[in-house]
């Protein structure tokens, strides 16, 4: 037995993973299980039988008002270590998730609408920012002059968290879809650009030399060698960028929309609906995982050579 | 014999560093020249000049008597780290040069696959190949371009000793079969003796030609030849010449 | 005590310490060691959760005019964000009493959160929030349009009621854009929304947008017509744990508080000066807003906390919250009240 083994057999890894998740659920269940019975005092209004004459503070009419006192009553209620609204039981949370998924109440769209809306916002923002950032990033990777010109601006933009764009976006663009697109765009753009520049710079110089040596023209060098060589790193950078998109869209959905997981989370926080907040968060994780799976599939299809192991000898 | 490739009194400076200093070397048609030297002696710089990747600070580099002014596809380069295009199959890698120049020739690709013994791997990607296989593909890719001169920049340095031995013999066979002119760089004296018609020993920086030896070991240079007294004598002679340079470069190494 | 006066006191301490004992006169030293307005140590420290809204004025008055100190309390008025945050502050003991919006209170009750009491209602200020549209003259014409709403607050109920009065359903007949405070103004100004609803001081800014038409205020709702109160007035709530620990002490606190409310009603000019100084605003700006305020004293609570006013209103408001999916049920809100604490 090694003290610090580098890896585990896959079966064991899977089992441990499942055990970890189950552990969290069991802990959750234990924390929210009503182990204790607590007696609480509630105060019931009881008319004393006395009547007083009062003036209505607004209309000024004279009213005969009954006088109330309270009678203390004890109620027993089941309590857990952690109680709503801090955290509901796993079962109730699941039930709330089901309600969110299936019941459309006026002004409150279903979970599916929220998920679709946020995903669409991210994908649209991604398409726009990638279609600007990738060509610009490649050009910056290829031309040091352009890189020197634009880099300081990128260094300024890069550290800005997407949420810091919300006020400016609202002043300039209001609080509609354009503002959301702008926030998602700004959050993704700098990262997409930097990943693309890095990917382009990192193309091994020997590949360029080899292509030149084999007689490739400037055009052929760009399209047949530089782009395909940079593509894997650009793609993996863009995958990270899509994940960044979620922080952006949640910031963007603080205001000006009823639809989207961000809207769901922010509004549910206001109404102390912890279950809905948790469900919204779980949806984000779920979609990010799904998107990652989907992009990996596309990658497998588009760049099959990245997924090969040495076979020949 | 006609001279194909020639460096005439070539000096190459990179800022304050003099990589080559007044180096002259002529390579004849069909000749296999191996350049041996300590690391940092400017061997790779010499190849870059021959391939036209760089222009000399002073002096001339000539191909068939004409000055090499730009990247010269007639001098085909084989790189130490293979420099294969990972996104292309073996066959596509080999066919890359002709395709770029609008002369795709599937038959030639098939012939080369057979010549280097990897026809079964035509549709594989480089990632699926071992180092030795990769270097075979890289060699075939360069040959597909029908270069006048084959420039090899320590192509076997990253391979294990046994694979290296096999590939050395294959290279020898292929170069003879295709009647190629070849400039080969190495820091292995054994490799030089095994491959070369002529061995050029370079001095430590600044690089100059220190010694030129004709290598008249009989071909094919089998294991027997490699263990012969004559082989060992030549090895000793070259080692003595190189040792001095290695020591100089060690003392001077940054 | 406001943050600013606390800071001021701390600053005095520092200055006094810096001057040194030798330089300070005996009288100065007393000021230095005890910040101005700071009560003797015997007073019980109580935290009031509020904000800069004028509805919190009675708490400021109670602190500055000594009503709390006279009752034995050292009250600190502390800002606690939005109303839902203040409910939480009461529940977990970060504050002992608070004034907060009715909507947040009813929602907490609907979640069976019983760790706070609903004590009473200190003021109404109807007419301080309104629905403003640009280039639209009638509420009926809002069908299919976009309205910017600070959802989950009183204006959410107001706009629901105003639309209902014109035969429109907020949930289905219009598009709602969510926003807070000044965002509502931005949404309407930029044309993202054709109408918006918000309270003062943003309501004034809404009306200043060119082409603005006021389509209605909370005074035009059926809630106001029936119960003569706002769609979501400010409530006085308290921590249940703190009250239950010593109900007599709590009674003392709320008596002192309502004394301060009475002072507000009886000293309108002095109140304006006090508020202006407290929120760092011109008196001229405070005066018109305060003109809408009606202070509800201890005496009034019998009517306020009855079916004639707030109980009736809370029932309607809760039903609307359920209808809009903001609350899961209509709570039995009477169970959270403590009329005994306000009795003679």
Tab-separated table of C-alpha atoms in Angstrom, chain C residues 23-245:
chain	number	residue	atom	x	y	z
C	23	UNK	CA	-4.462	70.173	28.284
C	24	UNK	CA	-8.034	69.102	28.949
C	25	UNK	CA	-10.209	70.972	31.435
C	26	UNK	CA	-12.197	68.838	33.855
C	27	UNK	CA	-15.359	69.596	31.880
C	28	UNK	CA	-13.718	68.587	28.616
C	29	UNK	CA	-12.548	65.363	30.116
C	30	UNK	CA	-16.140	64.430	30.887
C	31	UNK	CA	-17.025	65.001	27.235
C	32	UNK	CA	-14.009	63.025	26.159
C	33	UNK	CA	-14.702	59.980	28.252
C	34	UNK	CA	-18.439	59.955	27.552
C	35	UNK	CA	-19.392	60.745	23.945
C	36	UNK	CA	-22.209	63.272	23.574
C	37	UNK	CA	-25.600	61.672	23.931
C	38	UNK	CA	-24.206	58.418	25.230
C	39	UNK	CA	-26.362	57.088	28.058
C	40	UNK	CA	-25.078	55.891	31.399
C	41	UNK	CA	-23.947	52.264	31.467
C	42	UNK	CA	-27.122	51.086	33.211
C	43	UNK	CA	-29.178	51.369	29.995
C	44	UNK	CA	-29.950	48.173	28.114
C	45	UNK	CA	-28.578	48.041	24.630
C	46	UNK	CA	-31.162	47.301	21.928
C	47	UNK	CA	-30.643	47.216	18.163
C	48	UNK	CA	-33.264	48.653	15.845
C	49	UNK	CA	-33.034	47.472	12.212
C	50	UNK	CA	-33.909	50.180	9.764
C	51	UNK	CA	-32.682	52.182	6.809
C	52	UNK	CA	-32.642	55.821	5.684
C	53	UNK	CA	-36.371	55.865	4.878
C	54	UNK	CA	-38.370	58.519	6.747
C	55	UNK	CA	-40.659	55.869	8.196
C	56	UNK	CA	-37.842	55.107	10.614
C	57	UNK	CA	-37.997	58.629	12.031
C	58	UNK	CA	-39.704	57.599	15.299
C	59	UNK	CA	-36.690	55.426	16.129
C	60	UNK	CA	-34.341	58.356	15.478
C	61	UNK	CA	-36.592	60.638	17.524
C	62	UNK	CA	-36.714	58.121	20.369
C	63	UNK	CA	-32.927	58.055	20.420
C	64	UNK	CA	-32.298	61.759	20.058
C	65	UNK	CA	-35.153	63.087	22.153
C	66	UNK	CA	-34.523	60.643	24.983
C	67	UNK	CA	-37.715	58.569	24.999
C	68	UNK	CA	-35.744	55.316	24.860
C	69	UNK	CA	-33.202	56.401	27.439
C	70	UNK	CA	-36.011	57.422	29.785
C	71	UNK	CA	-37.421	53.900	29.467
C	72	UNK	CA	-33.991	52.407	30.199
C	73	UNK	CA	-32.832	51.568	26.681
C	74	UNK	CA	-29.776	52.471	24.684
C	75	UNK	CA	-31.161	51.993	21.163
C	76	UNK	CA	-28.864	51.746	18.169
C	77	UNK	CA	-30.572	52.324	14.823
C	78	UNK	CA	-28.663	50.157	12.424
C	79	UNK	CA	-29.173	49.835	8.655
C	80	UNK	CA	-30.145	46.292	7.668
C	81	UNK	CA	-30.593	46.356	3.903
C	82	UNK	CA	-33.940	45.344	2.514
C	83	UNK	CA	-36.984	44.259	4.489
C	84	UNK	CA	-36.393	40.485	4.080
C	85	UNK	CA	-32.933	41.011	5.625
C	86	UNK	CA	-34.523	42.761	8.589
C	87	UNK	CA	-36.894	39.835	9.205
C	88	UNK	CA	-33.861	37.561	9.296
C	89	UNK	CA	-32.054	39.968	11.627
C	90	UNK	CA	-34.952	39.709	14.101
C	91	UNK	CA	-35.030	35.928	13.820
C	92	UNK	CA	-31.389	35.397	14.549
C	93	UNK	CA	-31.103	38.050	17.224
C	94	UNK	CA	-29.016	40.621	15.324
C	95	UNK	CA	-31.759	43.124	16.017
C	96	UNK	CA	-34.439	43.287	18.723
C	97	UNK	CA	-36.985	45.363	16.845
C	98	UNK	CA	-37.371	46.748	13.375
C	99	UNK	CA	-39.554	48.542	10.934
C	100	UNK	CA	-40.020	46.678	7.689
C	101	UNK	CA	-42.283	46.377	4.678
C	102	UNK	CA	-45.490	44.441	5.049
C	103	UNK	CA	-44.808	42.232	2.023
C	104	UNK	CA	-41.617	40.791	3.507
C	105	UNK	CA	-43.438	40.254	6.795
C	106	UNK	CA	-46.384	38.433	5.225
C	107	UNK	CA	-44.051	36.253	3.153
C	108	UNK	CA	-42.079	35.232	6.244
C	109	UNK	CA	-45.355	34.404	7.992
C	110	UNK	CA	-46.454	32.346	4.988
C	111	UNK	CA	-43.268	30.298	5.463
C	112	UNK	CA	-44.321	29.579	9.086
C	113	UNK	CA	-41.435	31.594	10.442
C	114	UNK	CA	-42.637	32.279	13.976
C	115	UNK	CA	-39.557	33.794	15.578
C	116	UNK	CA	-40.831	37.374	15.342
C	117	UNK	CA	-43.866	39.386	16.387
C	118	UNK	CA	-45.942	41.884	14.492
C	119	UNK	CA	-46.337	44.711	16.964
C	120	UNK	CA	-48.062	47.442	15.033
C	121	UNK	CA	-47.899	50.042	12.289
C	122	UNK	CA	-46.368	53.440	12.955
C	123	UNK	CA	-47.254	55.366	9.826
C	124	UNK	CA	-48.952	55.416	6.507
C	125	UNK	CA	-47.757	57.576	3.665
C	126	UNK	CA	-50.174	56.949	0.807
C	127	UNK	CA	-49.488	58.595	-2.487
C	128	UNK	CA	-45.742	58.101	-2.215
C	129	UNK	CA	-45.655	55.438	-4.895
C	130	UNK	CA	-47.202	55.515	-8.309
C	131	UNK	CA	-47.452	53.925	-11.716
C	132	UNK	CA	-45.928	56.177	-14.358
C	133	UNK	CA	-46.123	55.566	-18.099
C	134	UNK	CA	-44.505	57.330	-21.015
C	135	UNK	CA	-46.930	58.377	-23.710
C	136	UNK	CA	-49.705	56.114	-22.466
C	137	UNK	CA	-52.771	57.824	-21.059
C	138	UNK	CA	-54.849	54.965	-19.676
C	139	UNK	CA	-54.049	51.820	-17.707
C	140	UNK	CA	-56.128	49.792	-20.200
C	141	UNK	CA	-53.589	50.726	-22.897
C	142	UNK	CA	-50.817	48.979	-20.989
C	143	UNK	CA	-52.007	45.625	-22.333
C	144	UNK	CA	-49.035	43.884	-23.942
C	145	UNK	CA	-46.626	46.558	-22.714
C	146	UNK	CA	-43.679	46.200	-20.365
C	147	UNK	CA	-43.828	47.541	-16.801
C	148	UNK	CA	-40.738	47.914	-14.602
C	149	UNK	CA	-41.580	46.776	-11.083
C	150	UNK	CA	-39.621	46.429	-7.859
C	151	UNK	CA	-41.125	43.009	-7.428
C	152	UNK	CA	-41.825	41.443	-4.058
C	153	UNK	CA	-42.544	44.837	-2.469
C	154	UNK	CA	-45.577	47.067	-1.937
C	155	UNK	CA	-45.398	48.437	-5.489
C	156	UNK	CA	-45.857	44.909	-6.775
C	157	UNK	CA	-49.220	44.799	-5.016
C	158	UNK	CA	-50.068	48.349	-6.031
C	159	UNK	CA	-49.496	47.690	-9.722
C	160	UNK	CA	-51.416	44.426	-9.453
C	161	UNK	CA	-54.365	46.255	-7.923
C	162	UNK	CA	-54.226	49.193	-10.342
C	163	UNK	CA	-54.232	46.834	-13.336
C	164	UNK	CA	-56.989	44.739	-11.838
C	165	UNK	CA	-59.058	47.869	-11.426
C	166	UNK	CA	-58.731	48.417	-15.185
C	167	UNK	CA	-59.532	44.799	-16.017
C	168	UNK	CA	-55.945	43.711	-16.648
C	169	UNK	CA	-54.023	40.852	-15.050
C	170	UNK	CA	-50.439	41.687	-14.102
C	171	UNK	CA	-49.429	38.072	-14.626
C	172	UNK	CA	-50.747	37.577	-18.111
C	173	UNK	CA	-51.658	40.867	-19.787
C	174	UNK	CA	-48.340	42.723	-19.415
C	175	UNK	CA	-44.634	41.974	-19.283
C	176	UNK	CA	-42.922	42.609	-15.937
C	177	UNK	CA	-39.300	43.770	-15.825
C	178	UNK	CA	-37.626	43.343	-12.453
C	179	UNK	CA	-35.623	46.218	-11.010
C	180	UNK	CA	-34.666	47.950	-7.788
C	181	UNK	CA	-35.062	51.619	-6.868
C	182	UNK	CA	-33.197	53.715	-9.439
C	183	UNK	CA	-33.124	50.804	-11.916
C	184	UNK	CA	-36.868	51.315	-12.379
C	185	UNK	CA	-36.213	54.911	-13.452
C	186	UNK	CA	-33.432	53.760	-15.808
C	187	UNK	CA	-35.639	51.075	-17.346
C	188	UNK	CA	-38.407	53.560	-18.099
C	189	UNK	CA	-36.072	56.341	-19.235
C	190	UNK	CA	-34.261	54.030	-21.668
C	191	UNK	CA	-37.549	52.782	-23.080
C	192	UNK	CA	-36.955	49.177	-22.018
C	193	UNK	CA	-40.204	49.485	-20.133
C	194	UNK	CA	-43.151	51.648	-21.211
C	195	UNK	CA	-44.212	52.112	-17.606
C	196	UNK	CA	-42.737	51.748	-14.137
C	197	UNK	CA	-43.805	51.807	-10.540
C	198	UNK	CA	-41.656	52.797	-7.581
C	199	UNK	CA	-41.775	54.857	-4.386
C	200	UNK	CA	-40.196	58.152	-3.413
C	201	UNK	CA	-37.664	59.584	-4.091
C	202	UNK	CA	-37.537	57.602	-7.352
C	203	UNK	CA	-41.219	58.224	-7.999
C	204	UNK	CA	-40.431	61.930	-8.439
C	205	UNK	CA	-37.621	61.072	-10.855
C	206	UNK	CA	-40.018	58.875	-12.824
C	207	UNK	CA	-42.454	61.769	-13.132
C	208	UNK	CA	-39.665	64.045	-14.360
C	209	UNK	CA	-39.067	61.904	-17.477
C	210	UNK	CA	-40.437	63.791	-20.521
C	211	UNK	CA	-43.867	62.544	-21.511
C	212	UNK	CA	-44.482	60.933	-18.112
C	213	UNK	CA	-48.103	60.330	-17.156
C	214	UNK	CA	-49.113	59.190	-13.692
C	215	UNK	CA	-51.651	56.393	-14.239
C	216	UNK	CA	-52.366	55.881	-10.577
C	217	UNK	CA	-50.956	55.696	-7.064
C	218	UNK	CA	-51.564	53.348	-4.173
C	219	UNK	CA	-54.440	55.680	-3.239
C	220	UNK	CA	-56.269	54.602	-6.397
C	221	UNK	CA	-56.362	50.949	-5.389
C	222	UNK	CA	-59.326	49.126	-3.958
C	223	UNK	CA	-57.143	48.385	-0.922
C	224	UNK	CA	-56.933	52.080	-0.083
C	225	UNK	CA	-60.592	52.578	-0.803
C	226	UNK	CA	-61.611	49.755	1.523
C	227	UNK	CA	-59.010	49.924	4.290
C	228	UNK	CA	-57.647	53.467	4.056
C	229	UNK	CA	-54.122	52.184	4.183
C	230	UNK	CA	-51.270	51.572	1.795
C	231	UNK	CA	-50.695	48.410	-0.196
C	232	UNK	CA	-47.654	47.603	1.934
C	233	UNK	CA	-47.142	49.945	4.886
C	234	UNK	CA	-44.214	49.944	7.318
C	235	UNK	CA	-44.656	47.526	10.192
C	236	UNK	CA	-43.067	47.455	13.603
C	237	UNK	CA	-41.868	43.954	14.319
C	238	UNK	CA	-39.841	42.478	17.163
C	239	UNK	CA	-37.730	39.484	18.003
C	240	UNK	CA	-39.928	36.878	19.660
C	241	UNK	CA	-37.102	35.588	21.805
C	242	UNK	CA	-36.338	39.053	23.160
C	243	UNK	CA	-39.980	39.871	23.844
C	244	UNK	CA	-40.758	36.518	25.482
C	245	UNK	CA	-37.699	36.777	27.721
